[in-house]
Coordinates of C-alpha atoms and ligand atoms in Angstrom, one line a residue:
M8 CA 24.0 13.2 -20.3
T9 CA 26.1 10.1 -19.7
V10 CA 24.2 7.0 -19.1
D11 CA 25.6 4.4 -16.4
Q12 CA 26.9 1.7 -18.5
R13 CA 25.9 -0.9 -15.6
S14 CA 22.4 -0.1 -16.2
P15 CA 20.2 -2.9 -17.9
F16 CA 18.8 0.1 -20.0
A17 CA 22.2 1.5 -21.3
D18 CA 22.0 -0.2 -24.6
H19 CA 18.3 1.2 -25.2
A20 CA 19.3 4.5 -24.0
R21 CA 22.4 4.8 -26.5
R22 CA 19.9 3.7 -29.3
L23 CA 17.3 6.3 -28.3
A24 CA 20.1 9.1 -28.0
A25 CA 20.8 8.6 -31.7
T26 CA 17.4 9.5 -32.7
T27 CA 15.0 12.1 -31.7
L28 CA 11.0 12.4 -30.8
R29 CA 10.5 14.2 -34.1
E30 CA 11.8 10.9 -35.7
L31 CA 10.1 8.5 -33.4
L32 CA 6.8 10.3 -33.8
K33 CA 6.7 9.9 -37.7
D34 CA 5.6 6.3 -36.7
A35 CA 1.7 6.4 -36.8
Q36 CA 1.7 3.0 -35.1
R37 CA 4.0 4.3 -32.0
S38 CA 1.0 5.3 -30.1
A39 CA -0.9 1.9 -30.0
R40 CA 1.2 0.8 -27.1
L41 CA 2.0 4.1 -25.6
R42 CA -1.6 5.2 -25.3
Q43 CA -3.8 3.4 -23.1
R44 CA -7.3 4.2 -21.7
L45 CA -9.1 3.4 -18.7
G46 CA -12.8 4.8 -18.4
P47 CA -12.7 8.4 -18.5
V48 CA -9.0 8.6 -18.4
L49 CA -6.6 8.5 -21.4
L50 CA -2.8 8.1 -20.7
D51 CA -0.7 9.1 -23.7
L52 CA 3.0 8.4 -23.3
S53 CA 3.9 8.6 -27.1
R54 CA 5.9 11.9 -26.4
Q55 CA 8.3 10.0 -24.0
K56 CA 11.7 9.1 -25.2
L57 CA 11.0 5.6 -25.5
D58 CA 10.4 2.8 -28.0
E59 CA 9.0 -0.8 -28.0
P60 CA 12.3 -2.5 -26.8
A61 CA 12.9 0.1 -24.1
L62 CA 9.2 -0.3 -22.9
D63 CA 9.7 -4.2 -22.9
A64 CA 13.1 -3.9 -21.0
L65 CA 11.4 -1.5 -18.5
G66 CA 8.4 -4.0 -18.3
A67 CA 10.9 -7.1 -17.9
F68 CA 12.6 -5.1 -15.0
L69 CA 9.2 -4.5 -13.4
E70 CA 8.1 -8.3 -13.7
A71 CA 11.5 -9.4 -12.2
S72 CA 10.8 -7.1 -9.1
G73 CA 8.0 -9.2 -7.8
W74 CA 5.6 -6.2 -8.1
E75 CA 2.5 -8.2 -8.3
R76 CA 3.3 -10.0 -4.8
A77 CA 4.2 -6.5 -3.2
R78 CA 1.1 -4.8 -4.6
D79 CA -1.1 -7.8 -3.2
A80 CA 0.6 -7.5 0.1
M81 CA -0.5 -4.0 0.3
F82 CA -4.0 -4.6 -0.7
A83 CA -4.4 -7.4 1.9
G84 CA -3.2 -5.3 4.7
A85 CA 0.5 -6.6 5.4
P86 CA 2.5 -4.3 7.5
I87 CA 4.5 -2.9 4.5
N88 CA 5.2 0.5 6.4
T89 CA 7.8 -1.4 8.4
S90 CA 9.5 1.7 10.0
E91 CA 6.0 2.1 11.7
Q92 CA 4.8 -1.6 11.5
R93 CA 1.7 -0.3 10.0
A94 CA -0.7 -1.7 7.2
V95 CA -1.2 0.4 4.1
L96 CA -4.9 0.3 3.4
H97 CA -6.2 3.5 1.8
T98 CA -7.8 1.1 -1.0
A99 CA -10.0 -0.3 1.7
L100 CA -11.5 3.1 2.2
R101 CA -13.1 3.0 -1.4
A102 CA -13.4 -0.9 -1.7
G103 CA -17.1 -0.7 -1.5
G104 CA -17.1 0.7 -5.1
A105 CA -15.0 -1.8 -6.4
K106 CA -15.9 -4.8 -8.5
L107 CA -13.0 -7.2 -7.2
P108 CA -13.8 -8.5 -3.7
S109 CA -11.7 -6.5 -1.2
P110 CA -8.8 -8.7 0.3
A111 CA -8.6 -6.3 3.2
P112 CA -9.3 -7.6 6.7
R113 CA -13.0 -8.0 7.6
A114 CA -12.7 -5.8 10.6
V115 CA -11.3 -2.8 8.5
Q116 CA -14.3 -3.1 5.9
D117 CA -16.8 -2.9 8.6
E118 CA -15.2 -0.1 10.4
V119 CA -14.8 1.9 7.0
A120 CA -18.5 1.1 6.2
Q121 CA -19.8 2.6 9.7
V122 CA -17.8 5.7 9.2
L123 CA -19.4 6.3 5.8
V124 CA -22.7 5.7 7.3
R125 CA -21.8 8.5 10.1
L126 CA -20.5 10.8 7.6
D127 CA -23.9 10.3 5.5
E128 CA -26.0 11.2 8.7
L129 CA -23.9 14.3 9.4
V130 CA -23.8 15.7 5.9
T131 CA -27.3 15.1 5.4
A132 CA -28.4 16.8 8.8
V133 CA -25.9 19.8 8.3
A134 CA -27.1 20.4 4.5
A135 CA -30.6 20.4 5.7
G136 CA -29.8 23.3 8.2
Q137 CA -30.5 20.8 11.1
G138 CA -27.0 20.2 12.9
S139 CA -29.0 19.8 16.1
R140 CA -30.2 16.4 15.0
L141 CA -26.4 15.7 15.8
G142 CA -25.9 18.0 18.7
L143 CA -24.5 20.6 16.6
A144 CA -25.8 24.2 15.7
D145 CA -28.7 24.5 13.3
G146 CA -28.5 26.9 10.1
I147 CA -24.7 26.2 9.3
T148 CA -23.9 28.0 6.0
D149 CA -20.0 27.8 6.0
V150 CA -17.5 24.8 6.8
V151 CA -14.1 25.6 7.8
N152 CA -11.4 23.0 7.3
I153 CA -8.5 23.5 9.7
G154 CA -5.6 21.1 8.6
I155 CA -2.2 20.8 6.8
G156 CA -0.5 18.5 4.6
G157 CA -2.6 15.4 4.0
S158 CA -5.2 16.8 6.4
D159 CA -5.7 19.8 3.8
L160 CA -4.3 19.1 0.5
G161 CA -6.7 16.2 -0.6
P162 CA -10.0 18.1 0.4
R163 CA -8.5 21.3 -0.9
L164 CA -7.9 19.9 -4.4
A165 CA -11.1 18.1 -4.7
A166 CA -13.3 20.9 -3.5
R167 CA -12.0 23.1 -6.1
A168 CA -11.8 20.6 -8.8
L169 CA -15.6 19.7 -8.3
T170 CA -16.9 23.2 -7.8
P171 CA -19.6 22.4 -10.4
F172 CA -20.7 19.5 -8.4
H173 CA -21.2 21.4 -4.9
A174 CA -24.5 20.2 -4.3
T175 CA -25.4 21.1 -0.7
G176 CA -25.3 25.0 -0.6
L177 CA -22.6 24.9 2.0
R178 CA -19.5 26.9 1.4
T179 CA -16.3 25.4 2.2
H180 CA -13.0 27.2 3.4
F181 CA -9.5 26.0 4.1
L182 CA -7.2 27.3 6.9
T183 CA -3.8 25.8 6.7
N184 CA -1.0 27.9 7.5
V185 CA 0.3 29.1 10.9
D186 CA 0.5 32.7 9.3
G187 CA -2.3 34.3 11.2
Q188 CA -3.4 36.4 8.1
A189 CA -5.7 33.8 6.6
A190 CA -7.4 33.1 10.0
Y191 CA -7.9 36.8 10.6
E192 CA -9.4 37.5 7.1
L193 CA -11.8 34.5 7.7
M194 CA -12.9 35.7 11.0
Q195 CA -13.9 39.1 9.4
Q196 CA -15.8 37.3 6.7
L197 CA -17.8 34.7 8.5
D198 CA -20.8 34.7 10.8
P199 CA -19.6 32.5 13.8
R200 CA -22.9 31.2 14.6
R201 CA -23.4 29.8 11.2
T202 CA -19.9 28.4 10.9
L203 CA -18.9 24.7 11.4
V204 CA -15.2 24.0 12.1
V205 CA -13.6 20.6 11.2
L206 CA -10.2 20.2 12.8
V207 CA -8.4 17.5 10.8
S208 CA -5.2 16.2 12.3
K209 CA -4.2 12.5 12.3
S210 CA -1.9 13.1 15.3
F211 CA -3.7 15.9 16.8
S212 CA -0.5 17.3 17.6
T213 CA 0.2 19.5 14.5
Q214 CA 1.3 23.0 15.8
E215 CA -0.3 24.9 12.7
T216 CA -3.8 23.1 13.2
L217 CA -3.9 23.5 16.9
L218 CA -3.0 27.3 16.9
N219 CA -5.8 27.9 14.3
G220 CA -8.1 25.7 16.2
N221 CA -7.5 27.9 19.2
V222 CA -7.9 31.1 17.3
L223 CA -11.3 30.0 16.0
R224 CA -12.4 28.5 19.1
D225 CA -11.9 31.9 20.7
W226 CA -13.7 33.6 18.0
L227 CA -16.5 31.4 18.4
A228 CA -16.6 31.7 22.1
G229 CA -17.0 35.3 21.7
A230 CA -20.3 34.7 20.0
Y231 CA -21.5 32.7 23.0
G232 CA -20.6 35.2 25.5
G233 CA -17.3 33.6 26.2
D234 CA -18.9 30.1 26.7
A235 CA -16.1 28.1 24.9
A236 CA -17.5 24.7 25.8
Q237 CA -21.0 25.5 24.2
A238 CA -19.2 26.9 21.1
V239 CA -17.1 23.8 20.6
A240 CA -19.9 21.4 21.3
G241 CA -22.0 23.1 18.7
H242 CA -19.5 24.3 16.1
F243 CA -16.5 21.9 16.2
L244 CA -15.9 18.3 14.7
A245 CA -12.6 16.6 14.6
V246 CA -11.2 13.9 12.3
S247 CA -8.2 12.1 14.0
A248 CA -6.5 9.0 15.0
N249 CA -5.9 10.4 18.5
V250 CA -9.5 10.6 19.8
A251 CA -8.2 11.2 23.5
A252 CA -6.3 14.3 22.5
A253 CA -9.3 15.6 20.5
E254 CA -11.5 15.2 23.6
A255 CA -9.0 16.6 25.8
W256 CA -9.1 19.8 23.5
G257 CA -12.9 20.0 24.4
I258 CA -14.5 18.0 21.3
P259 CA -17.1 15.5 22.3
A260 CA -16.3 11.9 21.2
A261 CA -19.3 11.7 19.4
H262 CA -18.0 14.6 17.4
V263 CA -14.9 13.0 16.4
Y264 CA -14.6 11.0 13.3
P265 CA -11.6 8.4 13.0
M266 CA -8.5 8.2 11.0
W267 CA -6.6 5.0 11.3
D268 CA -2.9 4.2 11.5
F269 CA -3.4 2.2 8.3
V270 CA -3.9 5.3 6.4
G271 CA -1.3 7.8 5.7
G272 CA -2.2 11.4 5.8
R273 CA -1.3 12.0 2.0
F274 CA -3.6 9.0 1.2
S275 CA -6.5 9.8 3.4
L276 CA -8.8 11.8 1.2
W277 CA -11.1 8.9 0.9
S278 CA -11.6 8.9 4.8
A279 CA -13.4 11.1 7.2
V280 CA -10.7 13.6 6.1
G281 CA -12.9 14.3 3.1
L282 CA -15.5 15.4 5.4
S283 CA -15.5 19.1 4.4
L284 CA -15.6 18.0 0.8
A285 CA -18.5 15.6 1.4
L286 CA -20.3 18.7 3.1
A287 CA -19.8 20.7 -0.2
I288 CA -20.4 18.1 -2.9
G289 CA -23.0 15.9 -1.0
M290 CA -22.5 12.0 -0.3
D291 CA -23.7 10.9 -3.5
N292 CA -20.9 12.7 -5.3
F293 CA -18.3 11.7 -2.5
R294 CA -19.3 8.0 -3.2
A295 CA -18.8 8.6 -6.7
L296 CA -15.2 10.0 -6.2
L297 CA -14.5 6.8 -4.2
A298 CA -15.9 4.6 -6.8
G299 CA -13.6 6.3 -9.5
A300 CA -10.7 5.7 -7.5
A301 CA -12.1 1.9 -6.8
S302 CA -12.3 1.2 -10.6
V303 CA -8.4 2.2 -10.8
D304 CA -7.7 -0.1 -7.8
D305 CA -9.4 -2.9 -9.6
H306 CA -7.6 -2.1 -12.7
F307 CA -4.0 -2.1 -10.9
R308 CA -4.9 -5.2 -9.3
S309 CA -5.8 -7.0 -12.5
A310 CA -4.3 -5.7 -15.6
P311 CA -1.0 -7.0 -17.0
W312 CA 1.9 -4.2 -16.9
Q313 CA 1.4 -3.4 -20.6
S314 CA -1.8 -1.9 -20.1
N315 CA -1.7 -1.1 -16.7
L316 CA -1.9 2.8 -16.5
P317 CA -0.1 3.2 -12.9
A318 CA 2.5 0.8 -14.2
L319 CA 3.1 2.6 -17.3
L320 CA 3.3 5.9 -15.5
A321 CA 5.9 4.5 -13.0
L322 CA 7.9 3.0 -15.7
A323 CA 8.1 6.3 -17.7
E324 CA 9.1 8.2 -14.5
Y325 CA 11.7 5.4 -13.6
W326 CA 13.2 5.9 -17.3
N327 CA 13.3 9.8 -17.0
R328 CA 14.8 9.5 -13.4
N329 CA 16.9 6.7 -13.5
V330 CA 18.0 6.3 -17.1
Q331 CA 18.0 9.8 -18.3
G332 CA 19.0 11.4 -15.0
R333 CA 16.2 14.0 -15.1
S334 CA 15.8 15.6 -11.6
S335 CA 12.5 17.4 -11.6
R336 CA 9.0 16.9 -13.5
A337 CA 6.6 19.8 -14.2
V338 CA 3.0 19.0 -13.7
I339 CA 0.9 21.6 -16.0
P340 CA -2.9 21.0 -15.6
Y341 CA -4.8 22.7 -18.6
A342 CA -7.8 23.3 -16.1
D343 CA -8.1 26.1 -13.3
L344 CA -10.3 23.7 -11.5
L345 CA -7.2 21.4 -10.9
G346 CA -5.1 24.6 -9.7
D347 CA -4.4 22.5 -6.7
L348 CA -3.2 19.4 -8.2
T349 CA 0.5 20.2 -8.3
S350 CA 0.6 21.0 -4.7
Y351 CA -1.3 17.8 -3.8
L352 CA 1.3 15.8 -5.9
Q353 CA 4.0 17.6 -4.3
Q354 CA 3.2 15.9 -1.0
L355 CA 1.8 12.7 -2.4
E356 CA 5.1 12.0 -4.3
M357 CA 7.9 14.0 -2.6
E358 CA 6.9 12.9 1.0
S359 CA 6.5 9.5 0.1
L360 CA 9.5 8.9 -2.3
G361 CA 12.1 11.5 -0.9
K362 CA 14.0 8.8 0.8
Q363 CA 17.6 7.6 0.5
V364 CA 17.9 4.5 2.5
T365 CA 16.1 1.3 2.2
P366 CA 13.8 -0.3 5.0
Q367 CA 16.8 -2.1 5.9
G368 CA 18.9 1.1 6.4
A369 CA 21.2 0.7 3.6
P370 CA 21.7 3.5 1.0
V371 CA 19.5 3.2 -2.1
A372 CA 21.4 2.3 -5.4
G373 CA 20.5 5.2 -7.4
S374 CA 18.2 8.6 -7.6
T375 CA 14.9 8.7 -5.9
V376 CA 12.1 11.1 -6.3
P377 CA 12.5 14.1 -8.8
V378 CA 11.4 17.5 -7.7
V379 CA 7.6 18.2 -8.6
W380 CA 6.6 21.5 -9.4
G381 CA 4.3 23.4 -11.8
S382 CA 1.2 25.3 -12.1
V383 CA -1.6 25.7 -14.5
G384 CA -1.6 26.3 -18.2
T385 CA -1.8 28.5 -20.2
N386 CA -0.6 30.8 -17.4
A387 CA 2.5 28.6 -17.0
Q388 CA 3.3 29.1 -20.7
H389 CA 3.7 32.8 -20.1
A390 CA 5.9 32.5 -17.1
Y391 CA 8.6 29.7 -17.3
F392 CA 7.9 27.9 -20.6
Q393 CA 10.7 29.6 -22.2
A394 CA 13.1 27.5 -19.9
L395 CA 11.4 24.5 -20.9
H396 CA 11.6 25.1 -24.6
Q397 CA 15.1 26.6 -24.8
G398 CA 16.8 26.3 -21.3
T399 CA 20.0 23.9 -20.9
D400 CA 18.1 21.3 -18.8
T401 CA 15.3 18.9 -20.0
V402 CA 12.5 18.6 -17.8
P403 CA 9.9 16.0 -18.5
L404 CA 6.4 17.4 -18.4
E405 CA 2.9 16.1 -17.5
F406 CA 0.0 17.8 -19.2
I407 CA -3.5 17.1 -17.7
G408 CA -6.3 18.2 -19.8
V409 CA -10.2 18.0 -20.0
V410 CA -12.1 17.2 -23.1
N411 CA -15.3 18.4 -22.1
P412 CA -15.6 21.5 -19.7
A413 CA -18.2 22.2 -17.2
H414 CA -19.0 25.6 -18.8
P415 CA -20.6 26.4 -22.0
L416 CA -17.6 28.8 -23.3
R417 CA -16.6 26.6 -26.2
A418 CA -14.0 29.0 -28.0
N419 CA -12.3 29.5 -24.6
H420 CA -12.0 25.6 -24.0
E421 CA -10.9 25.0 -27.7
A422 CA -8.1 27.7 -27.4
L423 CA -7.1 26.0 -23.9
L424 CA -6.9 22.4 -25.4
S425 CA -5.1 23.6 -28.4
N426 CA -2.5 25.3 -26.5
L427 CA -1.9 22.1 -24.4
L428 CA -1.5 19.9 -27.4
A429 CA 0.7 22.6 -29.0
Q430 CA 3.1 22.6 -26.0
A431 CA 3.5 19.0 -26.1
A432 CA 4.1 19.1 -29.8
A433 CA 6.5 22.0 -29.7
L434 CA 8.5 20.5 -26.8
A435 CA 8.8 17.2 -28.8
L436 CA 9.4 18.3 -32.3
G437 CA 11.4 21.6 -31.5
K438 CA 12.7 23.8 -34.4
T439 CA 15.7 23.0 -36.5
T440 CA 18.3 25.6 -37.4
E441 CA 17.4 25.2 -41.0
E442 CA 13.7 25.9 -40.1
A443 CA 14.8 28.9 -37.9
L444 CA 17.4 30.2 -40.8
A445 CA 14.4 30.0 -43.2
E446 CA 12.1 32.3 -41.2
S447 CA 15.3 34.6 -40.2
K448 CA 15.9 35.5 -43.7
G449 CA 19.4 33.8 -43.5
D450 CA 20.3 35.7 -40.3
R451 CA 22.5 33.0 -38.4
V452 CA 22.7 35.0 -35.3
L453 CA 18.8 35.4 -35.1
A454 CA 18.4 31.7 -36.1
A455 CA 20.4 30.6 -33.2
Q456 CA 18.0 32.4 -31.0
R457 CA 15.1 30.9 -32.7
T458 CA 16.1 27.2 -32.8
F459 CA 14.3 25.1 -30.4
P460 CA 16.4 21.7 -29.5
G461 CA 13.1 19.7 -29.2
D462 CA 13.2 16.1 -28.0
R463 CA 11.8 17.1 -24.7
P464 CA 9.6 14.5 -23.5
S465 CA 6.0 14.9 -21.9
T466 CA 3.1 12.7 -20.8
V467 CA -0.5 13.7 -21.8
I468 CA -3.4 12.7 -19.5
L469 CA -7.0 13.7 -20.8
L470 CA -10.0 13.1 -18.7
D471 CA -13.2 12.8 -20.7
A472 CA -14.7 15.4 -18.0
L473 CA -13.9 16.5 -14.7
T474 CA -16.1 14.6 -12.6
P475 CA -16.1 12.9 -9.0
E476 CA -15.4 9.7 -10.9
S477 CA -12.5 10.7 -13.2
L478 CA -11.0 12.9 -10.3
G479 CA -11.0 9.8 -8.0
A480 CA -9.5 7.8 -10.9
L481 CA -6.9 10.3 -11.4
I482 CA -5.6 10.6 -7.9
A483 CA -5.6 6.7 -7.5
L484 CA -3.4 6.4 -10.6
Y485 CA -0.8 8.7 -9.0
E486 CA -1.3 6.9 -5.7
H487 CA -0.6 3.5 -7.4
K488 CA 2.4 5.1 -9.4
V489 CA 3.9 6.1 -6.0
F490 CA 3.6 2.7 -4.6
L491 CA 5.2 1.3 -7.4
L492 CA 8.2 3.8 -7.6
G493 CA 8.8 3.0 -3.8
H494 CA 8.7 -0.6 -4.8
L495 CA 11.2 -0.1 -7.6
W496 CA 13.6 2.1 -5.6
H497 CA 13.4 -0.2 -2.4
I498 CA 12.2 2.6 -0.3
N499 CA 9.3 2.6 2.2
A500 CA 6.8 5.2 0.6
F501 CA 4.7 5.2 3.6
D502 CA 6.7 6.9 6.2
Q503 CA 7.8 10.6 6.5
W504 CA 10.7 10.9 9.2
G505 CA 12.3 13.7 7.2
V506 CA 9.6 16.1 8.3
E507 CA 10.4 15.6 11.9
L508 CA 13.8 17.4 12.5
G509 CA 12.7 21.0 11.7
K510 CA 9.5 20.6 13.9
V511 CA 11.8 19.7 16.9
I512 CA 14.0 22.6 15.9
A513 CA 11.1 25.1 15.7
K514 CA 9.7 24.1 19.3
Q515 CA 13.2 24.9 20.7
I516 CA 13.4 28.2 18.9
L517 CA 9.8 29.3 20.0
P518 CA 10.5 30.6 23.6
A519 CA 13.4 33.0 22.1
L520 CA 10.9 34.7 20.0
G521 CA 8.6 35.6 23.1
K522 CA 8.5 39.1 24.5
Q523 CA 11.7 38.7 26.4
A524 CA 14.8 37.5 24.5
V525 CA 15.8 34.1 25.9
D526 CA 18.9 32.3 25.2
V527 CA 18.3 28.7 23.7
P528 CA 21.3 26.4 24.3
G529 CA 22.4 24.6 21.5
L530 CA 21.3 26.9 18.5
D531 CA 23.9 27.8 15.9
A532 CA 25.3 31.2 15.5
G533 CA 23.4 32.0 12.3
T534 CA 19.9 31.2 13.8
V535 CA 21.0 33.1 17.0
A536 CA 22.0 36.0 14.9
L537 CA 18.6 36.1 13.1
I538 CA 16.8 35.7 16.4
R539 CA 18.4 39.0 17.5
E540 CA 17.7 40.9 14.4
I541 CA 14.0 40.0 14.9
H542 CA 14.0 41.5 18.5
A543 CA 15.9 44.4 17.4
R544 CA 13.5 45.2 14.5
R545 CA 10.0 44.4 15.8
G546 CA 7.6 46.9 17.0
Ligands
F6P626 O1 4.6 17.0 8.8 C1 4.2 16.1 7.8 C2 2.8 15.5 8.3 O2 3.0 14.9 9.1 C3 2.1 15.1 7.1 O3 2.6 13.8 6.8 C4 0.7 15.2 7.4 O4 -0.1 15.0 6.2 C5 0.7 16.5 8.0 O5 2.1 16.7 8.7 C6 -0.6 16.8 8.9 O6 -0.3 16.0 10.0 P1 -1.7 15.7 11.0 O7 -2.8 15.1 10.3 O8 -1.1 14.7 12.1 O9 -2.0 16.9 11.6

């Protein structure tokens, strides 16, 4: 690829283009700066196509950008989400576990503390089978989280990742999509009188969530002789910033837990949005998750860029995206328990950073977010790794591994880790034509197929173990990386106007899909043709 000659990194890119990761990795000292640890998290960037001078140039660029001032403004509650005039204070949600004093406004800190007390009371009562202490049904065994995007992905990721820490005996289920199949299957499986539904929606206006809420309300009402009010009072909670809408839907104010305008949906796991998770893992583990994130907040606020994990992660991504021109990044957790991490990061990164104008409305100077994709290893190896090793595009990868598993099957775990390490090495080192020729008995045609270009960059993140603390730290690491990339790309990482247009058009189309075909003025010919096809074909 051609490097933009005006880039301050052009010389570094040229120098590095003349060498290979195979060469760079011969230097045993190389890792010292490119491998950094924070508590249970090890970040290894030594397989990135970077050297010390290039890293220093990136660091100088970060320093010149005024990142520390921007970071401090976020922690202090300045309205950095300018298109909505909102503060960005997800860090205040876990500040109780931080060592550095929180610079968040006092009123925010107090509100956050009060909600944690309410969550504690709720989790304790429901886990003890005594929901009636709070006006809910007794004997709850199953919790259904209804929400989508940020109101689903965080608790879903953490509830699965922390399966070995489920401490209350309550089972959690996640109902997300408007596709009725999942709701239908869940209703076959659960006992309504033992089910607690948590409706999570910051806006309380999201179509998918409200539709699924209606379906479960009807189902529950059926178990109370059609008395929907009784069913909702005993079996529904809401988490929302729109208390009035939740109440209008039928949920008493005492059963509504707050979300705030200063916390974006995709940053909200740490708030009452984590309620379903807390009901599964218990409050001690939930607080440990917050403490893990708070330890990264402290680190992000105090460490110089050279040892600052979020800063290093952001700089490596900036290098790949803006200097090397890589348009996607694959995230491959070598842990089934982290099977929802990639989806979580897709929202965190792509909804935050998928922008093309500055907060002042001017076009951005270069590329912004790469496509984030991936799935668990080793499964991924047997699906698309062929293309990652020998395809024409170079895709940077992120491998996430866990040193100590939560199960005793040591041989399995060693095989899993050896695959992670092997893939990172194979992508970086490749196999030369000479090596391929030697193993192809001089057959040049076969050797060409068996050659690996190598020089394919990756990051390795190793957690000592997958615990509430280390998961909290891992997620906070990504959150701060996102903040820094928004800062470097001159975009607002905290709004999401790009999701609105499709929602508006879906509302326009909906009447046309009713029993009677209705003409919707303003629809394009392609959409009208598809609507006609649907009407003609359905039973
Ligand atoms: O459509 C995108 C989005 O607004 C996300 O930002 C948000 O996490 C999700 O929808 C759910 O929104 P809500 O919590 O308001 O239902």
